[in-house]
XYZ file of C-alpha atoms in Angstrom:
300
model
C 0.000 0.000 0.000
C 0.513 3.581 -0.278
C 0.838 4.914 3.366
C 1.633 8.392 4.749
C 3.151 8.443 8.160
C 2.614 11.750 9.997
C 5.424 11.867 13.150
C 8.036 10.176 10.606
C 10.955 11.331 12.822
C 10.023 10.838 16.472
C 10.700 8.058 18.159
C 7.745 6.147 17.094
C 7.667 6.708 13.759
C 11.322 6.314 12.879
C 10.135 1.923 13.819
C 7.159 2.268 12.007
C 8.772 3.641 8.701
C 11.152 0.719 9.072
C 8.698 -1.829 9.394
C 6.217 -0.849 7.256
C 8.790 -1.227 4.468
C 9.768 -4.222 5.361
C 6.343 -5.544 4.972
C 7.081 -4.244 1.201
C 4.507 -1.233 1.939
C 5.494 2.245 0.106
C 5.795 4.707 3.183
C 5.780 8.613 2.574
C 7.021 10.003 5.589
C 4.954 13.717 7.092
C 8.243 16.399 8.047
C 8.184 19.562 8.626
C 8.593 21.850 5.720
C 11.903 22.953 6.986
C 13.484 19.420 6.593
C 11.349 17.676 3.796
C 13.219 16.028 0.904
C 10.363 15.174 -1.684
C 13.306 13.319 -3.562
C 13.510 10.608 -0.924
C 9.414 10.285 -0.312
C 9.268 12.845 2.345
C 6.193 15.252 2.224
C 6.265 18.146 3.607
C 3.709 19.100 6.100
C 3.089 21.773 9.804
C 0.853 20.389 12.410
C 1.130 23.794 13.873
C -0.826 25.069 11.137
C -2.401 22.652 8.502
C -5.649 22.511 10.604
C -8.014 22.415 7.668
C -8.852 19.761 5.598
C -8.005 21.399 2.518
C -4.257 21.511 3.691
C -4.511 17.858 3.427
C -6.447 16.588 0.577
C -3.770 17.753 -2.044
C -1.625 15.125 0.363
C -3.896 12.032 0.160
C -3.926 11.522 -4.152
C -2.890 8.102 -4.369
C -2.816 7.457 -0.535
C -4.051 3.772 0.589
C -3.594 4.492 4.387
C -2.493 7.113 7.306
C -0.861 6.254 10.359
C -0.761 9.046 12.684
C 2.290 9.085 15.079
C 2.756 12.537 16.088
C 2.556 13.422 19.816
C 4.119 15.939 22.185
C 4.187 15.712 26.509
C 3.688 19.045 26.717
C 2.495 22.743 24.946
C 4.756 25.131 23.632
C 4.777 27.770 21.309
C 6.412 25.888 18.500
C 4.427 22.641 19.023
C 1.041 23.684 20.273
C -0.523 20.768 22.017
C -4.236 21.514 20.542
C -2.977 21.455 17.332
C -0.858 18.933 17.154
C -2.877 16.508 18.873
C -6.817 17.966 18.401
C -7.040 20.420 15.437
C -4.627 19.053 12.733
C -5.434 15.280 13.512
C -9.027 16.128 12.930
C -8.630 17.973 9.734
C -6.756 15.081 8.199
C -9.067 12.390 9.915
C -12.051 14.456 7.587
C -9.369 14.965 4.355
C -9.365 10.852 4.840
C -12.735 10.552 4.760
C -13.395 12.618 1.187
C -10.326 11.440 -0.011
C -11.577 7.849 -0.039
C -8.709 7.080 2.113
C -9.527 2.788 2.838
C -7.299 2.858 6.286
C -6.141 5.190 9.479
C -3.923 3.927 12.198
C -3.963 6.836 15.205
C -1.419 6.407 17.789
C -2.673 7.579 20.922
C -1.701 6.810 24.765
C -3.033 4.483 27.159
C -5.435 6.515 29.946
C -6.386 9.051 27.858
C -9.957 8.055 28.554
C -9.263 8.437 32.870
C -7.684 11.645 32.701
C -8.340 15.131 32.338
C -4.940 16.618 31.677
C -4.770 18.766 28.583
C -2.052 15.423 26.695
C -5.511 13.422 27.388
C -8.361 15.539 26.557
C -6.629 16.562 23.136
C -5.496 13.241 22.251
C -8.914 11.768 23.430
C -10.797 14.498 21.543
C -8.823 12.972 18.089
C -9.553 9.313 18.802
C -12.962 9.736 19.383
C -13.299 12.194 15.944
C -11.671 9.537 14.256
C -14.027 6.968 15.061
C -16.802 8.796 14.521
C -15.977 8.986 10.856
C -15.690 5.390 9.823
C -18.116 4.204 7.988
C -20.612 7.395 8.740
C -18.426 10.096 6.567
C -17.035 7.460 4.344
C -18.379 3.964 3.828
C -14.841 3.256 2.749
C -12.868 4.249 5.775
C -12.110 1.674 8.600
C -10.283 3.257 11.656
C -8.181 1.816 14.136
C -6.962 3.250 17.635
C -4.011 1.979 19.218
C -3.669 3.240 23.168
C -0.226 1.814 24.222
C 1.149 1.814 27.910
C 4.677 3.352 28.183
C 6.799 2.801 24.639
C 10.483 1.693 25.509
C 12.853 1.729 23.235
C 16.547 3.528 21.971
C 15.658 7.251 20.743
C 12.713 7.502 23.010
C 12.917 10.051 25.602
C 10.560 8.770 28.284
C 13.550 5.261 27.720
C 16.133 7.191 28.180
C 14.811 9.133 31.396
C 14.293 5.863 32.801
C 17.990 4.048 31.553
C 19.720 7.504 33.255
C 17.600 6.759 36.428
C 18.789 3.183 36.756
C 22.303 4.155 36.770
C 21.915 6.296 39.592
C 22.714 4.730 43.122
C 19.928 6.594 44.815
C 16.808 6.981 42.826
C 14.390 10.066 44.191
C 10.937 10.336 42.899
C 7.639 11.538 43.506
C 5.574 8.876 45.669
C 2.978 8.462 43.225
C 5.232 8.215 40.342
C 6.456 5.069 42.129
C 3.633 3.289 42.933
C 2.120 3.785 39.759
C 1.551 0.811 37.279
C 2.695 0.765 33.948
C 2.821 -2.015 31.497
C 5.856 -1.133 28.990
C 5.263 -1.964 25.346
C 8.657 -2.698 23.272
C 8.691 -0.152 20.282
C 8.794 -3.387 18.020
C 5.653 -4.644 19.459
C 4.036 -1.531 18.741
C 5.459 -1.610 15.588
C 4.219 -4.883 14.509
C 0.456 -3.930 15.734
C 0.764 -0.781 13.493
C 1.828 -3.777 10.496
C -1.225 -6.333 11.429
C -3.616 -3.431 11.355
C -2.052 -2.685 7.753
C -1.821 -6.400 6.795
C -3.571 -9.885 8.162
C -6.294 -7.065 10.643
C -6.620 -4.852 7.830
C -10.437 -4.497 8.452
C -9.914 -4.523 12.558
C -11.804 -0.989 13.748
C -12.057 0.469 17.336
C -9.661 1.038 19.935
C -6.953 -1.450 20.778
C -4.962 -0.886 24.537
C -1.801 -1.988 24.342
C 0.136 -2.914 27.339
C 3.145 -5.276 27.708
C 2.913 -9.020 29.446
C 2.584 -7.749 32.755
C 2.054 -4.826 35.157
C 4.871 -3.316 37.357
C 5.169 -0.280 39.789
C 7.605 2.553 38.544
C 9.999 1.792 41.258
C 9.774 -2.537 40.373
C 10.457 -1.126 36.861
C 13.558 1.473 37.648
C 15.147 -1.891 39.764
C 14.647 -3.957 36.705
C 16.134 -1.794 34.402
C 19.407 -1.952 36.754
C 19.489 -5.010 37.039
C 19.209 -5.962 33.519
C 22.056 -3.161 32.955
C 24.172 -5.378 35.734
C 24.070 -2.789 38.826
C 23.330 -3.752 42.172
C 20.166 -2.489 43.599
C 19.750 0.883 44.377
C 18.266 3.174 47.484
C 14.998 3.988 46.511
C 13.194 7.134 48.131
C 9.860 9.243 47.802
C 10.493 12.961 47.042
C 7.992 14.680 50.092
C 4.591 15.711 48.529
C 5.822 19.013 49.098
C 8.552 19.140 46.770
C 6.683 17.261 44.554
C 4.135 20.096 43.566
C 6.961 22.457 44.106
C 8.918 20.934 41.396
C 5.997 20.682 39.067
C 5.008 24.241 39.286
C 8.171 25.142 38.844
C 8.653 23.053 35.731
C 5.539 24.548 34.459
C 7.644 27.997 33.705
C 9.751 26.280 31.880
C 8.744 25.298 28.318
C 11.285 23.143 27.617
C 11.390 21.018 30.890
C 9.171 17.530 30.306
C 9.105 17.971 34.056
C 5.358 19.889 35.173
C 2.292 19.507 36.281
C 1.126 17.740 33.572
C 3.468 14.841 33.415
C 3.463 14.885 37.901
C -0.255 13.473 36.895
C 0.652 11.452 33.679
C 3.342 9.506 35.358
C 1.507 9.542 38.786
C -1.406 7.200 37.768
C -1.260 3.651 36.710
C -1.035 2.665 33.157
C -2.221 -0.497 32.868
C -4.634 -2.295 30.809
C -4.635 -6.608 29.532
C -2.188 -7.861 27.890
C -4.099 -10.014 25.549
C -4.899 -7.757 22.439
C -1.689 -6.888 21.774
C -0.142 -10.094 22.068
C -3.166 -11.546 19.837
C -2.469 -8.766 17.161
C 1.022 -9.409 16.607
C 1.299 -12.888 16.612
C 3.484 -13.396 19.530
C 4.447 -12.877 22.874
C 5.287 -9.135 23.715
C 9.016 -8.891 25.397
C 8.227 -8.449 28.932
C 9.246 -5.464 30.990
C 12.534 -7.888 32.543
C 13.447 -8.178 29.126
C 13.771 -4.711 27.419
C 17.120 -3.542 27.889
C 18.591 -6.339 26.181
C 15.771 -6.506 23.157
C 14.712 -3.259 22.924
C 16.819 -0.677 24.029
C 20.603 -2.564 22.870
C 18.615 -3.534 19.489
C 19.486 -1.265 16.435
């Protein structure tokens, strides 16, 4: 098929692009304007500003399928949060659906449907757009959410926050960010749900939670990480609820800092869902959270 990949160059979408074309699909990958190369099947696009679907129908000519893999933790000035996650997905979501478009993939996030954070009301408010469309706006278009727990992998941030932790001898976090369950799905898992819904689940619709094998506390999964990286274990402590909300606040006047209020109440709730659907879409068992240093994050 003919697929366009929005979020080509994040984390995510750097292991879909590769596996996509593995499966022999022809992927044309969404950049910004600044850094597309038409020449090597790079369209240029601004999910800061293409929020009508005019912007994208010119976009779609020949286009089998979208997968959607742009995201952002936060808002800032050059990557507003409604846009990129609200306004823009919605405008191409409606593009799809006169463009005869036969297949969308949206990544989204695990809890988006519990929370009320601005990262979960604007990704929430594109899932449920999305799904409202198929097979309403366009008797063509089948739709397909995927909600995955934590994504670990090398080139992710959220992996690499969590690798630097591990090395550390004492590890100081928020309370609730250590009791919190999470259920980490290996980038190549995720990747091979995005292939199945483009291949053997082709006509699969609805939203699909993704978690790994099996649920573990931030703190069980910060110990395992060490472990697996050969340290000993390490002093584990809760940062006082009072520096907590200090911190957060404080990270809120800072644009750059993935550190705020926002992520205090992402990372602060448990992320956990079963693991069957994912392991039924891809065809295998999902590497389990003991497991990912060695095949995720050391894999190429």
């Amino acid at each position: 098929m003919q697929i366009l990949l929005t979020g080509a160059t994040g984390f995510i979408g750097r292991h879909l692009a590769a596996r996509l074309r593995a499966d022999g699909h022809t992927v044309l990958e969404g950049v910004s304007p600044r850094h597309a190369r038409p020449a090597t099947g790079q369209v240029a696009m601004d999910f800061a500003r293409d929020i009508a679907a005019r912007d994208w129908l010119p976009r779609l000519s020949g286009i089998d399928a979208v997968v959607n893999a742009v995201g952002v933790l936060r808002d800032s000035p050059s990557r507003p949060i409604d846009a990129l996650h609200r306004d823009t997905p919605k405008a191409l979501f409606d593009a799809c659906a006169q463009a005869g478009v036969r297949r969308v993939v949206q990544i989204s996030a695990l809890g988006v449907d519990r929370s009320e954070t601005r990262y979960a009301r604007t990704k929430r408010a594109a899932d449920t757009h999305l799904l409202g469309l198929a097979g309403k706006a366009s008797p063509r278009l089948t739709a397909c959410v995927l909600r995955p727990s934590i994504v670990f992998g090398r080139g992710g941030a959220s992996s690499a926050l969590f690798m630097n932790l591990a090395r550390l001898p004492v590890v100081v976090l928020p309370r609730p960010v250590l009791r919190a369950g999470v259920q980490p799905v290996a980038v190549q898992d995720l990747a091979d749900a995005v292939a199945a819904l483009l291949g053997p689940a082709l006509d699969r619709q609805g939203t699909i939670e993704c978690a790994g094998p099996e649920a573990v506390s931030m703190a069980g999964l910060i110990a395992s990480l060490r472990t697996q990286s050969g340290h000993g274990p390490a002093h584990v402590a809760p940062l006082p609820d009072l520096l907590s909300r200090w911190s957060a606040r404080l990270g809120d006047q800072v644009p750059a800092s993935p550190w705020c209020n926002e992520s205090l109440e992402l990372l602060g709730s448990d992320n956990t869902a079963d693991a069957a659907p994912l392991q039924g879409l891809i065809g295998h068992p999902a590497v389990h959270y003991r497991d990912l240093v060695a095949r995720a994050w050391r894999q190429p």
